Short mmCIF file of C-alpha atoms and ligand atoms in Angstrom, two decimals:
data_model
loop_
_atom_site.label_atom_id
_atom_site.label_comp_id
_atom_site.label_asym_id
_atom_site.label_seq_id
_atom_site.Cartn_x
_atom_site.Cartn_y
_atom_site.Cartn_z
CA UNK X 12 4.11 -74.84 -12.88
CA UNK X 13 3.90 -72.41 -9.96
CA UNK X 14 5.04 -74.09 -6.76
CA UNK X 15 3.33 -71.66 -4.43
CA UNK X 16 -0.39 -71.07 -4.09
CA UNK X 17 -2.09 -68.29 -2.23
CA UNK X 18 -5.78 -68.17 -1.36
CA UNK X 19 -7.96 -65.89 0.75
CA UNK X 20 -7.94 -68.77 3.26
CA UNK X 21 -4.30 -68.07 3.98
CA UNK X 22 -4.97 -64.47 4.98
CA UNK X 23 -5.70 -62.96 8.37
CA UNK X 24 -6.95 -59.38 8.47
CA UNK X 25 -5.82 -57.14 11.35
CA UNK X 26 -8.57 -54.76 12.53
CA UNK X 27 -8.19 -51.77 14.88
CA UNK X 28 -11.23 -51.08 17.06
CA UNK X 29 -11.44 -47.93 19.11
CA UNK X 30 -13.69 -47.03 21.98
CA UNK X 31 -15.44 -43.67 22.12
CA UNK X 32 -15.66 -42.86 18.40
CA UNK X 33 -18.78 -43.16 16.25
CA UNK X 34 -17.21 -42.91 12.79
CA UNK X 35 -14.16 -44.70 11.36
CA UNK X 36 -10.94 -42.74 11.77
CA UNK X 37 -7.93 -42.52 9.45
CA UNK X 38 -4.45 -43.46 10.64
CA UNK X 39 -1.75 -41.03 9.48
CA UNK X 40 1.09 -43.55 9.54
CA UNK X 41 -0.90 -46.24 7.69
CA UNK X 42 -2.62 -44.80 4.63
CA UNK X 43 -5.77 -46.72 3.71
CA UNK X 44 -6.22 -48.27 7.17
CA UNK X 45 -8.96 -47.12 9.54
CA UNK X 46 -9.79 -47.47 13.20
CA UNK X 47 -13.37 -48.67 13.54
CA UNK X 48 -15.87 -48.02 16.29
CA UNK X 49 -17.46 -51.19 17.70
CA UNK X 50 -20.74 -50.62 15.83
CA UNK X 51 -22.34 -50.96 12.37
CA UNK X 52 -19.24 -49.54 10.69
CA UNK X 53 -17.17 -52.44 11.99
CA UNK X 54 -19.82 -54.94 10.92
CA UNK X 55 -19.96 -53.46 7.43
CA UNK X 56 -16.17 -53.60 7.01
CA UNK X 57 -15.96 -57.18 8.25
CA UNK X 58 -18.93 -58.17 6.08
CA UNK X 59 -17.27 -56.76 2.94
CA UNK X 60 -14.16 -58.80 3.69
CA UNK X 61 -16.19 -61.87 4.59
CA UNK X 62 -17.77 -61.71 1.14
CA UNK X 63 -14.29 -61.72 -0.37
CA UNK X 64 -13.45 -64.92 1.48
CA UNK X 65 -11.57 -63.41 4.41
CA UNK X 66 -12.99 -65.15 7.43
CA UNK X 67 -10.13 -64.73 9.90
CA UNK X 68 -9.57 -61.49 11.78
CA UNK X 69 -7.14 -60.43 14.45
CA UNK X 70 -8.59 -57.65 16.56
CA UNK X 71 -6.69 -54.90 18.38
CA UNK X 72 -8.44 -52.64 20.88
CA UNK X 73 -7.85 -48.99 21.63
CA UNK X 74 -9.57 -48.43 24.98
CA UNK X 75 -11.09 -45.31 26.49
CA UNK X 76 -8.71 -45.32 29.45
CA UNK X 77 -5.29 -46.64 30.40
CA UNK X 78 -3.71 -47.42 33.76
CA UNK X 79 -0.69 -49.26 35.15
CA UNK X 80 -2.26 -52.71 35.18
CA UNK X 81 -4.21 -52.73 31.89
CA UNK X 82 -7.64 -52.87 33.59
CA UNK X 83 -9.39 -51.84 30.39
CA UNK X 84 -8.05 -54.98 28.72
CA UNK X 85 -10.00 -57.40 30.90
CA UNK X 86 -13.27 -55.57 31.56
CA UNK X 87 -16.37 -57.54 30.64
CA UNK X 88 -17.60 -54.58 28.60
CA UNK X 89 -14.16 -53.47 27.35
CA UNK X 90 -13.84 -52.41 23.73
CA UNK X 91 -12.52 -55.77 22.56
CA UNK X 92 -14.96 -57.80 24.61
CA UNK X 93 -17.92 -55.82 23.16
CA UNK X 94 -16.50 -56.15 19.67
CA UNK X 95 -15.94 -59.90 19.97
CA UNK X 96 -19.52 -60.39 21.18
CA UNK X 97 -20.93 -58.24 18.38
CA UNK X 98 -18.89 -60.02 15.70
CA UNK X 99 -19.72 -63.48 17.00
CA UNK X 100 -23.44 -62.68 17.20
CA UNK X 101 -23.39 -61.31 13.66
CA UNK X 102 -21.17 -63.81 11.85
CA UNK X 103 -21.51 -66.92 14.00
CA UNK X 104 -19.30 -69.97 13.69
CA UNK X 105 -18.06 -69.17 10.20
CA UNK X 106 -15.85 -66.33 11.36
CA UNK X 107 -12.57 -66.98 13.14
CA UNK X 108 -11.97 -64.32 15.76
CA UNK X 109 -8.39 -63.97 16.90
CA UNK X 110 -7.78 -61.66 19.86
CA UNK X 111 -4.36 -60.05 20.11
CA UNK X 112 -3.53 -60.46 23.78
CA UNK X 113 -1.26 -57.76 25.14
CA UNK X 114 -1.15 -54.85 27.58
CA UNK X 115 0.65 -52.20 25.55
CA UNK X 116 -2.52 -50.58 24.18
CA UNK X 117 -4.10 -50.59 27.64
CA UNK X 118 -1.34 -49.32 29.90
CA UNK X 119 -0.21 -45.76 30.53
CA UNK X 120 3.42 -46.90 30.21
CA UNK X 121 2.75 -48.75 26.94
CA UNK X 122 4.71 -51.89 27.82
CA UNK X 123 3.71 -55.48 27.09
CA UNK X 124 3.66 -56.31 30.79
CA UNK X 125 3.61 -54.94 34.32
CA UNK X 126 6.28 -52.39 35.19
CA UNK X 127 7.99 -52.49 38.57
CA UNK X 128 10.88 -50.58 40.10
CA UNK X 129 14.15 -51.46 41.79
CA UNK X 130 15.08 -48.13 43.26
CA UNK X 131 14.70 -45.76 40.35
CA UNK X 132 15.30 -48.43 37.70
CA UNK X 133 12.24 -49.86 36.07
CA UNK X 134 11.91 -53.45 34.94
CA UNK X 135 9.21 -55.60 33.43
CA UNK X 136 7.94 -57.95 36.11
CA UNK X 137 7.57 -61.13 34.10
CA UNK X 138 5.71 -63.22 36.67
CA UNK X 139 3.23 -60.48 37.60
CA UNK X 140 2.72 -59.84 33.89
CA UNK X 141 1.70 -63.35 32.98
CA UNK X 142 -1.03 -63.32 35.62
CA UNK X 143 -2.53 -60.26 33.94
CA UNK X 144 -2.11 -61.80 30.50
CA UNK X 145 -3.99 -64.92 31.62
CA UNK X 146 -6.82 -62.73 32.94
CA UNK X 147 -7.06 -60.79 29.67
CA UNK X 148 -7.06 -64.03 27.66
CA UNK X 149 -9.89 -65.50 29.71
CA UNK X 150 -12.04 -62.39 29.30
CA UNK X 151 -11.43 -62.50 25.54
CA UNK X 152 -12.41 -66.18 25.36
CA UNK X 153 -15.54 -65.48 27.41
CA UNK X 154 -16.48 -62.74 24.96
CA UNK X 155 -16.21 -65.11 21.99
CA UNK X 156 -12.61 -65.23 20.79
CA UNK X 157 -11.84 -68.49 18.97
CA UNK X 158 -8.11 -67.94 19.16
CA UNK X 159 -6.00 -66.06 21.70
CA UNK X 160 -2.83 -64.52 20.30
CA UNK X 161 -0.42 -63.55 23.08
CA UNK X 162 1.95 -60.95 21.64
CA UNK X 163 3.86 -59.93 24.77
CA UNK X 164 6.79 -62.38 24.51
CA UNK X 165 6.74 -62.78 28.30
CA UNK X 166 8.33 -66.04 29.48
CA UNK X 167 5.67 -68.58 30.36
CA UNK X 168 2.77 -66.54 28.99
CA UNK X 169 1.52 -69.32 26.71
CA UNK X 170 1.47 -71.86 29.55
CA UNK X 171 -0.28 -69.45 31.91
CA UNK X 172 -2.97 -68.70 29.33
CA UNK X 173 -3.44 -72.39 28.44
CA UNK X 174 -3.97 -73.25 32.10
CA UNK X 175 -6.38 -70.36 32.72
CA UNK X 176 -8.43 -71.29 29.63
CA UNK X 177 -8.51 -75.00 30.51
CA UNK X 178 -9.44 -74.34 34.14
CA UNK X 179 -12.42 -72.29 33.01
CA UNK X 180 -13.88 -74.57 30.37
CA UNK X 181 -12.19 -73.11 27.30
CA UNK X 182 -10.22 -76.21 26.31
CA UNK X 183 -11.20 -75.67 22.67
CA UNK X 184 -9.91 -72.13 22.44
CA UNK X 185 -6.70 -72.11 20.40
CA UNK X 186 -3.50 -70.23 21.08
CA UNK X 187 -1.64 -68.56 18.25
CA UNK X 188 1.63 -67.54 19.89
CA UNK X 189 3.72 -64.63 18.70
CA UNK X 190 6.60 -66.99 19.40
CA UNK X 191 9.27 -65.31 17.33
CA UNK X 192 8.78 -61.60 17.65
CA UNK X 193 11.70 -59.32 16.92
CA UNK X 194 12.33 -55.96 18.57
CA UNK X 195 11.66 -54.26 15.26
CA UNK X 196 11.52 -50.68 14.01
CA UNK X 197 8.81 -51.84 11.62
CA UNK X 198 6.14 -51.72 14.33
CA UNK X 199 6.38 -47.91 14.51
CA UNK X 200 3.31 -47.10 12.37
CA UNK X 201 1.26 -49.59 14.43
CA UNK X 202 2.22 -47.83 17.62
CA UNK X 203 0.67 -44.65 16.25
CA UNK X 204 -2.36 -46.61 15.03
CA UNK X 205 -2.92 -48.25 18.42
CA UNK X 206 -1.39 -45.47 20.56
CA UNK X 207 0.84 -48.05 22.17
CA UNK X 208 4.36 -46.63 21.96
CA UNK X 209 6.25 -47.24 25.23
CA UNK X 210 6.34 -44.07 27.34
CA UNK X 211 9.92 -44.93 28.37
CA UNK X 212 12.49 -47.56 27.46
CA UNK X 213 12.05 -50.05 24.64
CA UNK X 214 10.97 -53.65 24.15
CA UNK X 215 14.44 -55.12 23.77
CA UNK X 216 14.30 -56.91 27.12
CA UNK X 217 11.42 -59.08 25.92
CA UNK X 218 11.47 -59.09 22.12
CA UNK X 219 14.15 -60.81 20.04
CA UNK X 220 17.40 -59.36 18.75
CA UNK X 221 17.23 -59.01 14.93
CA UNK X 222 20.73 -60.49 14.72
CA UNK X 223 19.52 -63.86 16.00
CA UNK X 224 17.91 -66.70 14.10
CA UNK X 225 18.54 -69.94 16.01
CA UNK X 226 17.12 -68.35 19.15
CA UNK X 227 13.81 -68.45 17.26
CA UNK X 228 13.86 -72.24 17.60
CA UNK X 229 14.21 -72.01 21.36
CA UNK X 230 11.29 -69.56 21.58
CA UNK X 231 9.10 -71.71 19.33
CA UNK X 232 9.98 -74.89 21.22
CA UNK X 233 9.08 -73.36 24.58
CA UNK X 234 5.73 -72.15 23.23
CA UNK X 235 4.96 -75.59 21.81
CA UNK X 236 5.76 -77.20 25.16
CA UNK X 237 3.48 -74.69 26.88
CA UNK X 238 0.57 -75.47 24.56
CA UNK X 239 0.74 -73.22 21.48
CA UNK X 240 -1.38 -74.47 18.58
CA UNK X 241 -0.12 -72.05 15.93
CA UNK X 242 3.32 -70.38 15.85
CA UNK X 243 4.14 -66.96 14.47
CA UNK X 244 7.15 -65.15 13.09
CA UNK X 245 6.97 -61.36 13.07
CA UNK X 246 7.83 -59.24 11.07
CA UNK X 247 7.49 -61.37 7.93
CA UNK X 248 9.14 -59.73 4.93
CA UNK X 249 12.31 -58.85 6.83
CA UNK X 250 12.60 -62.37 8.35
CA UNK X 251 11.91 -64.81 5.49
CA UNK X 252 14.91 -66.93 6.53
CA UNK X 253 13.47 -67.29 10.02
CA UNK X 254 10.08 -68.33 8.63
CA UNK X 255 11.83 -71.07 6.64
CA UNK X 256 13.89 -72.18 9.64
CA UNK X 257 10.89 -72.41 11.97
CA UNK X 258 8.71 -74.14 9.37
CA UNK X 259 11.37 -76.73 8.57
CA UNK X 260 12.06 -77.42 12.23
CA UNK X 261 8.46 -77.55 13.47
CA UNK X 262 6.75 -78.58 10.25
CA UNK X 263 3.77 -80.19 11.97
CA UNK X 264 2.73 -76.84 13.45
CA UNK X 265 0.78 -74.29 11.43
CA UNK X 266 2.96 -71.22 11.00
CA UNK X 267 1.71 -67.66 10.74
CA UNK X 268 3.79 -64.68 9.63
CA UNK X 269 2.90 -61.04 10.24
CA UNK X 270 3.53 -58.56 7.44
CA UNK X 271 3.66 -55.65 9.86
CA UNK X 272 2.69 -52.01 9.76
CA UNK X 273 6.11 -50.64 8.73
CA UNK X 274 6.40 -53.19 5.96
CA UNK X 275 2.94 -52.08 4.79
CA UNK X 276 3.61 -48.36 5.04
CA UNK X 277 6.94 -48.61 3.16
CA UNK X 278 5.09 -50.02 0.17
CA UNK X 279 2.41 -47.33 0.45
CA UNK X 280 5.05 -44.59 0.49
CA UNK X 281 6.87 -46.00 -2.56
CA UNK X 282 3.59 -46.40 -4.44
CA UNK X 283 2.57 -42.84 -3.62
CA UNK X 284 5.83 -41.63 -5.12
CA UNK X 285 5.26 -43.69 -8.25
CA UNK X 286 8.30 -45.90 -7.53
CA UNK X 287 6.51 -49.25 -7.27
CA UNK X 288 3.44 -50.82 -8.79
CA UNK X 289 1.34 -51.61 -5.73
CA UNK X 290 -0.34 -54.77 -6.95
CA UNK X 291 2.85 -56.32 -8.30
CA UNK X 292 4.85 -55.41 -5.21
CA UNK X 293 2.28 -56.74 -2.78
CA UNK X 294 1.68 -59.95 -4.71
CA UNK X 295 5.43 -60.65 -4.96
CA UNK X 296 6.05 -59.98 -1.29
CA UNK X 297 3.05 -61.99 -0.10
CA UNK X 298 3.92 -64.93 -2.35
CA UNK X 299 7.46 -64.76 -0.98
CA UNK X 300 6.20 -64.98 2.59
CA UNK X 301 4.11 -67.99 1.58
CA UNK X 302 7.03 -69.54 -0.33
CA UNK X 303 9.25 -69.12 2.73
CA UNK X 304 6.89 -71.42 4.65
CA UNK X 305 4.07 -69.40 6.18
CA UNK X 306 0.68 -71.12 6.17
CA UNK X 307 -1.13 -68.03 7.40
CA UNK X 308 -0.26 -64.42 6.66
CA UNK X 309 -1.43 -61.50 8.76
CA UNK X 310 -1.55 -58.57 6.37
CA UNK X 311 -3.16 -55.15 6.11
CA UNK X 312 -3.35 -55.84 2.38
CA UNK X 313 -5.75 -58.77 2.90
CA UNK X 314 -8.79 -56.97 1.35
CA UNK X 315 -6.92 -56.07 -1.85
CA UNK X 316 -5.09 -59.40 -1.99
CA UNK X 317 -8.38 -61.29 -1.88
CA UNK X 318 -9.51 -59.36 -4.96
CA UNK X 319 -6.22 -59.69 -6.80
CA UNK X 320 -6.10 -63.42 -6.13
CA UNK X 321 -9.65 -63.80 -7.41
CA UNK X 322 -8.82 -61.87 -10.59
CA UNK X 323 -5.71 -63.99 -11.14
CA UNK X 324 -2.28 -62.64 -12.01
C1 PBG W 10 1.54 -55.80 20.62
C2 PBG W 10 1.62 -55.82 19.15
C3 PBG W 10 2.37 -54.97 18.32
C4 PBG W 10 2.08 -55.36 17.01
C5 PBG W 10 1.17 -56.39 17.06
N1 PBG W 10 0.91 -56.68 18.40
C6 PBG W 10 3.23 -53.83 18.68
C7 PBG W 10 4.50 -54.00 19.39
O1 PBG W 10 4.96 -55.07 19.72
O2 PBG W 10 5.08 -52.95 19.64
C8 PBG W 10 2.67 -54.73 15.78
C9 PBG W 10 1.94 -55.00 14.51
C10 PBG W 10 2.35 -54.14 13.37
O3 PBG W 10 3.35 -53.41 13.42
O4 PBG W 10 1.64 -54.18 12.36
N2 PBG W 10 0.20 -55.64 21.08
#
C-alpha cells in the first residue's frame, strides 16, 4: 500500500572532476566521496553507476587555475568540457549529462558571479555576471551537456542562457534551474570538496533567506517565464515544505531536489558514531524527499540507494 515509489531513474549523481590529478582523491568533509580526474578512473566510476541504473549525472569541475572572470569555466579544453566530451563519447545518448553552471569554482573570489567595486565596497554585478554565465553554458552545451543547470541565482540568468543556446543551435538543450536555492550552511562540505568557498562576504545577496517560503514561488515563476524546463529546490531535507509548495503550484514542471553535502555529511557523522543505521536513515530521508513532491533527487547516496532499492526494503 506504499504511496511513494523510488527508482534509480529518480536519482541524479553529483560527480566532482578535478584537473591536474591522475588518481581519485578523497574529500575530508565528505567521507566516501572522491574527486575524479577526467580519465579512465572517471569512466570506471560512471560505468559502475550506469550498470546500477543511474544514467543521470551532474558534473562539477575543479579547474587548474582561477581568475576574476572564471575563464577556466568556458575554455574549450577546460576540465568540464573535456569530461563532457569523454563521457559523451563513451556512453553516448543513453547517459544524461547535466552541467552545473556557475563561477564559484572558477573564480579567485569564489562568488557565483562577477565582483565589482563601488569605492571600497564590493558587489556582485548581476548584468555582467549573466553574460559570463551564458558563455559558460554555451561552452558546456558544445562539449556535450544535455542539460545546463545554472546554480548562481543571478536575476535573468535562465533567460540569458536560453537565448545564447537558441542563438547557437542548441534549442534542444534543457535547462534545469536551481530556482529555489537557499543561502544554506549545509553547502559547507561542498565548498571544501570543490574549493569554492567565497574569499570574502557571503552568498546572501543572491541566495534565498531560509525564513522565506512564498518567495520560492516568485523565483520559480521567473525561471519558468525565462525558459526553465526543470525546477529545483535546494537543500532538500531541510526544505521539504518548500518542495511540496513548489510542486503543488507548478505541478506540470518536473521538480528536482538536491540532498546537499551537509545533509550527506551529517548522516555520515552520525553513522560513524553508531547513532544511526545508514541504510534506514538514507532510505527514510530519500523517500521523504520523494513524498514531498520531488521527481528527481540529486544525492551523493545515489550509488548505494540504487543497490538498496534493487534489494528491496
Ligand atoms: C554552486 C553550487 C554549490 C552547490 C551546488 N552548486 C555551492 C554553493 O552554492 O555554495 C552545493 C552542493 C552541495 O552542498 O552539495 N556551484
